[in-house]
mmCIF file of C-alpha atoms in Angstrom:
data_model
loop_
_atom_site.group_PDB
_atom_site.id
_atom_site.type_symbol
_atom_site.label_atom_id
_atom_site.label_comp_id
_atom_site.label_asym_id
_atom_site.label_seq_id
_atom_site.Cartn_x
_atom_site.Cartn_y
_atom_site.Cartn_z
ATOM 1 C CA MET W 21 -5.411 1.293 11.866
ATOM 2 C CA ASP W 22 -7.412 1.010 8.510
ATOM 3 C CA LEU W 23 -5.809 -2.314 6.828
ATOM 4 C CA ARG W 24 -4.136 -0.642 4.261
ATOM 5 C CA TRP W 25 -1.590 1.729 6.387
ATOM 6 C CA GLN W 26 -1.074 -1.578 8.157
ATOM 7 C CA VAL W 27 1.149 -3.054 4.875
ATOM 8 C CA VAL W 28 2.679 0.039 4.025
ATOM 9 C CA ALA W 29 4.112 0.424 7.289
ATOM 10 C CA TYR W 30 5.556 -3.070 7.226
ATOM 11 C CA LEU W 31 7.107 -2.103 4.177
ATOM 12 C CA LEU W 32 8.166 1.477 5.081
ATOM 13 C CA ALA W 33 9.643 -1.426 8.489
ATOM 14 C CA SER W 34 11.263 -3.885 6.009
ATOM 15 C CA ILE W 35 13.637 -0.899 3.735
ATOM 16 C CA LEU W 36 14.416 0.547 6.642
ATOM 17 C CA LEU W 37 15.415 -2.337 8.382
ATOM 18 C CA ARG W 38 17.144 -3.201 4.694
ATOM 19 C CA LEU W 39 19.285 -0.199 4.964
ATOM 20 C CA VAL W 40 20.103 -0.901 8.428
ATOM 21 C CA ILE W 41 22.033 -3.850 7.138
ATOM 22 C CA ALA W 42 22.951 -2.074 4.417
ATOM 23 C CA ARG W 43 24.735 -0.068 6.528
ATOM 24 C CA LEU W 44 26.314 -2.064 10.110
ATOM 25 C CA ALA W 45 28.321 -3.952 6.236
ATOM 26 C CA ALA W 46 29.605 -1.018 4.633
ATOM 27 C CA SER W 47 30.880 0.730 7.914
ATOM 28 C CA ARG W 48 32.875 -3.090 9.091
ATOM 29 C CA THR W 49 35.094 -1.326 6.569
ATOM 30 C CA GLY W 50 35.798 1.249 9.483
ATOM 31 C CA ASN W 51 36.773 1.137 12.913
ATOM 32 C CA ALA W 52 33.571 -0.339 15.111
ATOM 33 C CA ARG W 53 34.798 -3.791 15.990
ATOM 34 C CA TRP W 54 31.115 -4.124 17.498
ATOM 35 C CA THR W 55 29.365 -3.382 13.875
ATOM 36 C CA SER W 56 32.190 -6.098 12.874
ATOM 37 C CA ARG W 57 31.257 -8.927 15.569
ATOM 38 C CA LEU W 58 27.577 -8.055 14.077
ATOM 39 C CA MET W 59 27.848 -8.481 10.843
ATOM 40 C CA ALA W 60 29.481 -11.122 11.562
ATOM 41 C CA GLY W 61 28.574 -15.438 12.541
ATOM 42 C CA TRP W 62 25.365 -15.795 13.907
ATOM 43 C CA PRO W 63 24.299 -11.892 14.712
ATOM 44 C CA VAL W 64 23.414 -11.636 10.680
ATOM 45 C CA SER W 65 21.803 -15.134 9.927
ATOM 46 C CA LEU W 66 19.212 -14.008 12.388
ATOM 47 C CA LEU W 67 18.884 -10.326 10.496
ATOM 48 C CA ARG W 68 18.629 -11.904 7.623
ATOM 49 C CA PHE W 69 16.325 -14.253 8.670
ATOM 50 C CA ALA W 70 13.961 -10.730 9.980
ATOM 51 C CA TYR W 71 14.838 -9.446 7.607
ATOM 52 C CA TYR W 72 13.521 -11.949 5.207
ATOM 53 C CA VAL W 73 11.324 -14.149 6.340
ATOM 54 C CA GLY W 74 10.579 -12.448 9.852
ATOM 55 C CA LEU W 75 8.470 -9.718 8.776
ATOM 56 C CA PRO W 76 5.970 -12.172 6.244
ATOM 57 C CA TYR W 77 5.377 -14.472 8.299
ATOM 58 C CA VAL W 78 4.863 -12.235 11.186
ATOM 59 C CA THR W 79 1.532 -9.775 8.102
ATOM 60 C CA LEU W 80 1.014 -13.228 7.675
ATOM 61 C CA VAL W 81 0.173 -14.904 11.169
ATOM 62 C CA LEU W 82 -1.395 -11.115 12.084
ATOM 63 C CA GLY W 83 -4.151 -11.348 8.865
ATOM 64 C CA VAL W 84 -1.885 -7.669 7.154
ATOM 65 C CA LEU W 85 -1.555 -10.548 3.749
ATOM 66 C CA PRO W 86 -3.820 -12.996 3.193
ATOM 67 C CA SER W 87 -1.553 -16.353 2.479
ATOM 68 C CA ARG W 88 -3.214 -16.895 -0.923
ATOM 69 C CA TYR W 89 -1.430 -13.379 -1.308
ATOM 70 C CA LEU W 90 1.992 -14.643 -0.656
ATOM 71 C CA GLY W 91 1.887 -16.962 -3.869
ATOM 72 C CA LEU W 92 1.330 -19.645 -0.331
ATOM 73 C CA VAL W 93 -0.897 -21.924 -2.417
ATOM 74 C CA GLY W 94 -3.312 -24.800 0.434
ATOM 75 C CA LEU W 95 -2.272 -22.468 3.644
ATOM 76 C CA ASP W 96 -5.454 -21.721 4.299
ATOM 77 C CA ARG W 97 -6.513 -25.143 4.415
ATOM 78 C CA LEU W 98 -4.268 -26.951 6.823
ATOM 79 C CA PRO W 99 -5.725 -26.006 9.604
ATOM 80 C CA ALA W 100 -8.552 -27.529 8.775
ATOM 81 C CA VAL W 101 -6.260 -31.445 8.375
ATOM 82 C CA GLY W 102 -6.399 -31.803 12.303
ATOM 83 C CA ASP W 103 -9.909 -31.390 13.046
ATOM 84 C CA THR W 104 -10.732 -34.297 11.572
ATOM 85 C CA LEU W 105 -7.687 -37.289 12.526
ATOM 86 C CA PRO W 106 -8.113 -39.149 14.767
ATOM 87 C CA ALA W 107 -5.072 -37.749 17.861
ATOM 88 C CA ALA W 108 -3.683 -40.439 19.059
ATOM 89 C CA ASN W 109 -1.649 -40.539 14.642
ATOM 90 C CA ILE W 110 0.234 -38.548 14.886
ATOM 91 C CA LEU W 111 2.241 -38.597 11.540
ATOM 92 C CA ALA W 112 -1.657 -38.396 9.927
ATOM 93 C CA PRO W 113 -1.739 -34.875 10.165
ATOM 94 C CA VAL W 114 1.566 -34.440 8.475
ATOM 95 C CA ARG W 115 1.316 -37.095 5.769
ATOM 96 C CA ALA W 116 -3.002 -35.542 4.937
ATOM 97 C CA ALA W 117 -1.449 -31.618 4.811
ATOM 98 C CA VAL W 118 1.898 -32.795 2.364
ATOM 99 C CA SER W 119 -0.652 -34.490 0.997
ATOM 100 C CA LEU W 120 -3.129 -30.818 0.202
ATOM 101 C CA LEU W 121 -0.606 -28.821 -0.508
ATOM 102 C CA LEU W 122 0.485 -30.870 -3.084
ATOM 103 C CA LEU W 123 -3.604 -31.530 -4.563
ATOM 104 C CA SER W 124 -3.426 -27.700 -3.812
ATOM 105 C CA TRP W 125 -0.537 -27.332 -6.723
ATOM 106 C CA LEU W 126 -1.600 -29.826 -9.737
ATOM 107 C CA PRO W 127 -3.460 -26.226 -11.139
ATOM 108 C CA ASP W 128 -0.257 -24.745 -11.167
ATOM 109 C CA LEU W 129 1.999 -27.584 -12.392
ATOM 110 C CA GLY W 130 1.256 -26.768 -15.744
ATOM 111 C CA ARG W 131 1.330 -23.496 -16.238
ATOM 112 C CA LEU W 132 4.315 -23.117 -14.696
ATOM 113 C CA ALA W 133 6.479 -26.174 -16.251
ATOM 114 C CA GLY W 134 6.191 -24.171 -19.800
ATOM 115 C CA LEU W 135 6.647 -20.804 -18.575
ATOM 116 C CA THR W 136 10.064 -21.644 -16.895
ATOM 117 C CA ALA W 137 10.940 -23.210 -20.677
ATOM 118 C CA LEU W 138 9.807 -19.516 -21.710
ATOM 119 C CA MET W 139 11.286 -18.165 -19.026
ATOM 120 C CA SER W 140 14.369 -19.198 -19.047
ATOM 121 C CA LEU W 141 15.273 -19.435 -23.347
ATOM 122 C CA LEU W 142 14.299 -15.453 -22.509
ATOM 123 C CA LEU W 143 16.786 -15.425 -20.009
ATOM 124 C CA VAL W 144 19.282 -17.459 -22.278
ATOM 125 C CA ALA W 145 19.141 -15.356 -25.806
ATOM 126 C CA THR W 146 19.288 -11.761 -22.790
ATOM 127 C CA TRP W 147 22.061 -12.706 -20.679
ATOM 128 C CA LEU W 148 24.319 -14.193 -24.737
ATOM 129 C CA ALA W 149 23.860 -11.365 -26.214
ATOM 130 C CA TYR W 150 25.131 -9.694 -23.036
ATOM 131 C CA ARG W 151 28.347 -11.906 -23.910
ATOM 132 C CA HIS W 152 28.109 -11.097 -27.117
ATOM 133 C CA VAL W 153 28.165 -7.093 -26.334
ATOM 134 C CA GLN W 154 30.560 -7.471 -23.983
ATOM 135 C CA ARG W 155 32.861 -10.045 -26.028
ATOM 136 C CA SER W 156 34.212 -11.927 -23.396
ATOM 137 C CA PRO W 157 32.383 -14.073 -20.603
ATOM 138 C CA VAL W 158 32.117 -11.937 -17.816
ATOM 139 C CA SER W 159 34.559 -13.328 -14.839
ATOM 140 C CA ALA W 160 32.954 -14.148 -10.775
ATOM 141 C CA HIS W 161 36.322 -11.712 -10.203
ATOM 142 C CA GLU W 162 35.168 -8.595 -12.906
ATOM 143 C CA ALA W 163 31.486 -9.289 -11.515
ATOM 144 C CA GLY W 164 32.073 -8.879 -7.985
ATOM 145 C CA VAL W 165 31.119 -12.828 -6.679
ATOM 146 C CA VAL W 166 34.847 -14.038 -6.536
ATOM 147 C CA PRO W 167 33.606 -16.525 -2.827
ATOM 148 C CA HIS W 168 35.391 -16.347 0.351
ATOM 149 C CA HIS W 169 34.188 -16.793 4.411
ATOM 150 C CA GLY W 170 31.622 -14.729 4.368
ATOM 151 C CA LYS W 171 30.192 -14.786 1.580
ATOM 152 C CA ALA W 172 28.467 -16.817 -1.054
ATOM 153 C CA LEU W 173 27.557 -16.628 -4.811
ATOM 154 C CA PRO W 174 24.526 -15.027 -5.637
ATOM 155 C CA ALA W 175 22.642 -18.701 -7.228
ATOM 156 C CA SER W 176 23.001 -20.338 -4.265
ATOM 157 C CA PHE W 177 19.742 -21.810 -2.838
ATOM 158 C CA SER W 178 19.385 -19.920 0.533
ATOM 159 C CA ARG W 179 19.567 -15.804 -1.368
ATOM 160 C CA SER W 180 17.951 -17.828 -3.703
ATOM 161 C CA ALA W 181 14.735 -18.763 -1.613
ATOM 162 C CA TYR W 182 15.193 -15.682 0.102
ATOM 163 C CA ALA W 183 15.354 -13.201 -2.278
ATOM 164 C CA ALA W 184 12.070 -15.418 -3.237
ATOM 165 C CA VAL W 185 9.981 -14.415 -0.271
ATOM 166 C CA HIS W 186 11.172 -10.818 -0.237
ATOM 167 C CA TRP W 187 10.212 -9.882 -3.427
ATOM 168 C CA SER W 188 6.663 -12.062 -2.845
ATOM 169 C CA PHE W 189 6.123 -10.452 0.339
ATOM 170 C CA TYR W 190 6.565 -7.114 -1.802
ATOM 171 C CA ARG W 191 4.090 -8.431 -4.486
ATOM 172 C CA ALA W 192 1.560 -9.086 -1.783
ATOM 173 C CA CYS W 193 1.473 -6.077 -0.835
ATOM 174 C CA ALA W 194 1.792 -3.557 -3.676
ATOM 175 C CA TRP W 195 -1.335 -7.050 -4.598
ATOM 176 C CA LEU W 196 -3.308 -6.379 -1.274
ATOM 177 C CA LEU W 197 -2.960 -1.920 -1.603
ATOM 178 C CA ALA W 198 -3.719 -1.492 -5.957
ATOM 179 C CA GLY W 199 -6.606 -4.331 -5.474
ATOM 180 C CA ASP W 200 -5.134 -5.819 -8.405
ATOM 181 C CA LEU W 201 -3.048 -9.186 -9.525
ATOM 182 C CA TYR W 202 -1.335 -7.446 -12.137
ATOM 183 C CA LEU W 203 -1.153 -4.562 -10.490
ATOM 184 C CA GLY W 204 0.806 -5.994 -7.845
ATOM 185 C CA VAL W 205 3.119 -7.912 -10.103
ATOM 186 C CA VAL W 206 4.376 -4.365 -11.418
ATOM 187 C CA GLY W 207 3.984 -2.694 -8.399
ATOM 188 C CA GLY W 208 6.217 -5.272 -6.280
ATOM 189 C CA VAL W 209 9.411 -5.348 -9.123
ATOM 190 C CA ILE W 210 8.841 -1.334 -8.596
ATOM 191 C CA LEU W 211 9.160 -1.379 -4.866
ATOM 192 C CA VAL W 212 11.946 -4.427 -5.423
ATOM 193 C CA CYS W 213 14.226 -1.927 -7.884
ATOM 194 C CA GLY W 214 13.337 0.994 -5.456
ATOM 195 C CA GLU W 215 14.544 -0.751 -2.476
ATOM 196 C CA TRP W 216 18.040 -1.963 -4.723
ATOM 197 C CA LEU W 217 18.218 2.035 -4.966
ATOM 198 C CA ILE W 218 17.734 3.172 -2.200
ATOM 199 C CA CYS W 219 19.972 1.106 -0.518
ATOM 200 C CA ASN W 220 22.789 1.319 -2.928
ATOM 201 C CA ARG W 221 22.521 5.846 -2.455
ATOM 202 C CA TRP W 222 22.617 5.680 1.131
ATOM 203 C CA GLY W 223 23.286 2.174 1.949
ATOM 204 C CA ARG W 224 26.649 1.284 0.551
ATOM 205 C CA SER W 225 30.070 3.237 1.304
ATOM 206 C CA GLY W 226 31.126 3.040 -2.660
ATOM 207 C CA ALA W 227 34.036 -0.079 -2.538
ATOM 208 C CA ASN W 228 30.237 -2.307 -0.389
ATOM 209 C CA SER W 229 28.103 -0.540 -4.031
ATOM 210 C CA THR W 230 26.499 -3.600 -5.165
ATOM 211 C CA PRO W 231 28.518 -5.106 -8.828
ATOM 212 C CA VAL W 232 26.678 -4.043 -12.112
ATOM 213 C CA GLU W 233 26.513 -7.795 -13.464
ATOM 214 C CA LEU W 234 25.097 -9.313 -9.340
ATOM 215 C CA ARG W 235 22.237 -7.125 -9.620
ATOM 216 C CA LEU W 236 21.103 -7.026 -13.593
ATOM 217 C CA VAL W 237 21.094 -10.950 -12.317
ATOM 218 C CA ASP W 238 18.985 -10.168 -9.672
ATOM 219 C CA ALA W 239 15.999 -7.089 -11.947
ATOM 220 C CA SER W 240 16.362 -10.104 -14.661
ATOM 221 C CA VAL W 241 15.024 -12.461 -12.358
ATOM 222 C CA LEU W 242 12.551 -10.510 -10.995
ATOM 223 C CA VAL W 243 11.076 -9.920 -13.457
ATOM 224 C CA ALA W 244 10.998 -13.125 -15.372
ATOM 225 C CA THR W 245 10.275 -14.887 -11.904
ATOM 226 C CA SER W 246 7.798 -11.505 -11.601
ATOM 227 C CA ALA W 247 5.708 -12.826 -14.777
ATOM 228 C CA ILE W 248 5.299 -16.574 -14.043
ATOM 229 C CA PHE W 249 4.107 -15.833 -10.962
ATOM 230 C CA TYR W 250 1.201 -13.492 -12.183
ATOM 231 C CA PHE W 251 -0.250 -16.622 -13.633
ATOM 232 C CA ALA W 252 1.221 -19.572 -11.529
ATOM 233 C CA PRO W 253 0.284 -17.305 -8.004
ATOM 234 C CA ASN W 254 2.577 -19.904 -6.485
ATOM 235 C CA LEU W 255 4.817 -19.500 -4.127
ATOM 236 C CA TRP W 256 6.174 -22.652 -3.195
ATOM 237 C CA LEU W 257 6.673 -23.690 -6.910
ATOM 238 C CA LEU W 258 8.170 -20.820 -7.883
ATOM 239 C CA MET W 259 11.451 -21.222 -4.614
ATOM 240 C CA PRO W 260 13.287 -23.670 -6.600
ATOM 241 C CA VAL W 261 12.325 -22.478 -10.438
ATOM 242 C CA HIS W 262 13.294 -18.552 -8.654
ATOM 243 C CA TRP W 263 17.156 -20.769 -7.728
ATOM 244 C CA LEU W 264 17.379 -22.376 -11.270
ATOM 245 C CA LEU W 265 16.983 -19.471 -12.866
ATOM 246 C CA ALA W 266 19.601 -17.407 -10.817
ATOM 247 C CA ARG W 267 22.069 -20.457 -11.974
ATOM 248 C CA LEU W 268 21.344 -21.293 -15.389
ATOM 249 C CA CYS W 269 21.751 -16.859 -15.339
ATOM 250 C CA TRP W 270 25.388 -17.224 -13.794
ATOM 251 C CA ARG W 271 26.591 -20.126 -14.837
ATOM 252 C CA ILE W 272 25.731 -17.878 -18.666
ATOM 253 C CA VAL W 273 27.722 -14.191 -16.979
ATOM 254 C CA ALA W 274 30.274 -15.521 -15.427
ATOM 255 C CA GLY W 275 31.664 -17.945 -17.793
ATOM 256 C CA ASP W 276 32.614 -20.297 -15.437
ATOM 257 C CA ARG W 277 30.985 -23.667 -13.449
ATOM 258 C CA ARG W 278 32.786 -22.822 -10.237
ATOM 259 C CA ALA W 279 31.781 -19.460 -10.102
ATOM 260 C CA VAL W 280 28.553 -20.767 -9.998
ATOM 261 C CA PHE W 281 27.623 -23.982 -7.572
ATOM 262 C CA HIS W 282 30.127 -22.796 -5.784
ATOM 263 C CA THR W 283 29.345 -24.150 -1.702
ATOM 264 C CA HIS W 284 30.533 -21.967 -0.165
ATOM 265 C CA ARG W 285 28.334 -19.092 2.507
ATOM 266 C CA ARG W 286 27.716 -15.757 2.017
ATOM 267 C CA VAL W 287 24.951 -13.134 2.589
ATOM 268 C CA PRO W 288 21.925 -12.641 0.245
ATOM 269 C CA GLY W 289 22.481 -8.536 -1.410
#
């Protein structure tokens, strides 16, 4: 099968898997006991991992997507580390791999720091304007993100890391299909937004639809991190930046520090 068709197949598989998860989550409000069990505890954690990390990992291992398209800078140079070091010292390859990754990230650090500061200012201005239009802070209850059992907060690190990997996967697919980084960044944004639209249209019931503020914050972080990736395509460094930007946005939107830094866990949306 042609490589491009493989990429399209993985994209369709990802969207279908997300749609299935959304339908299962919506059916929890019904009488289907097996779906309630499936969407609680370790089964849902396994589904989340397969969706957010499993598919990108499979495409990477099978060579469908090169590591640089995913933003995994320095990953392609790691296999050669073990061949140049004595096998007797077990920790030597680990130290060498970490050093190699850090050295590979150095060229991106300056650009990423400057872009992060710029995007932070733009997001702060955008969400302060949003709050001004709303004339009052959006409480966690109004935003639909009150922490409860099985659901955590939109600015948690796990949710941000999962989203960063997933968005990078869609961005990489669009990049490979278009053959251009700029078109890949734009295409990645379109794919993510298209998936949101499909899941909200066919994957959720009205009572379980994604809150507007949650999706708006996700969209703003998506645009900001995509712009950063265009100038500094490094997923390793982008994940903590993604988390910081999400926390910043929610601190402004919710106007409640506890709504942003609560430690309960939640299924990422």
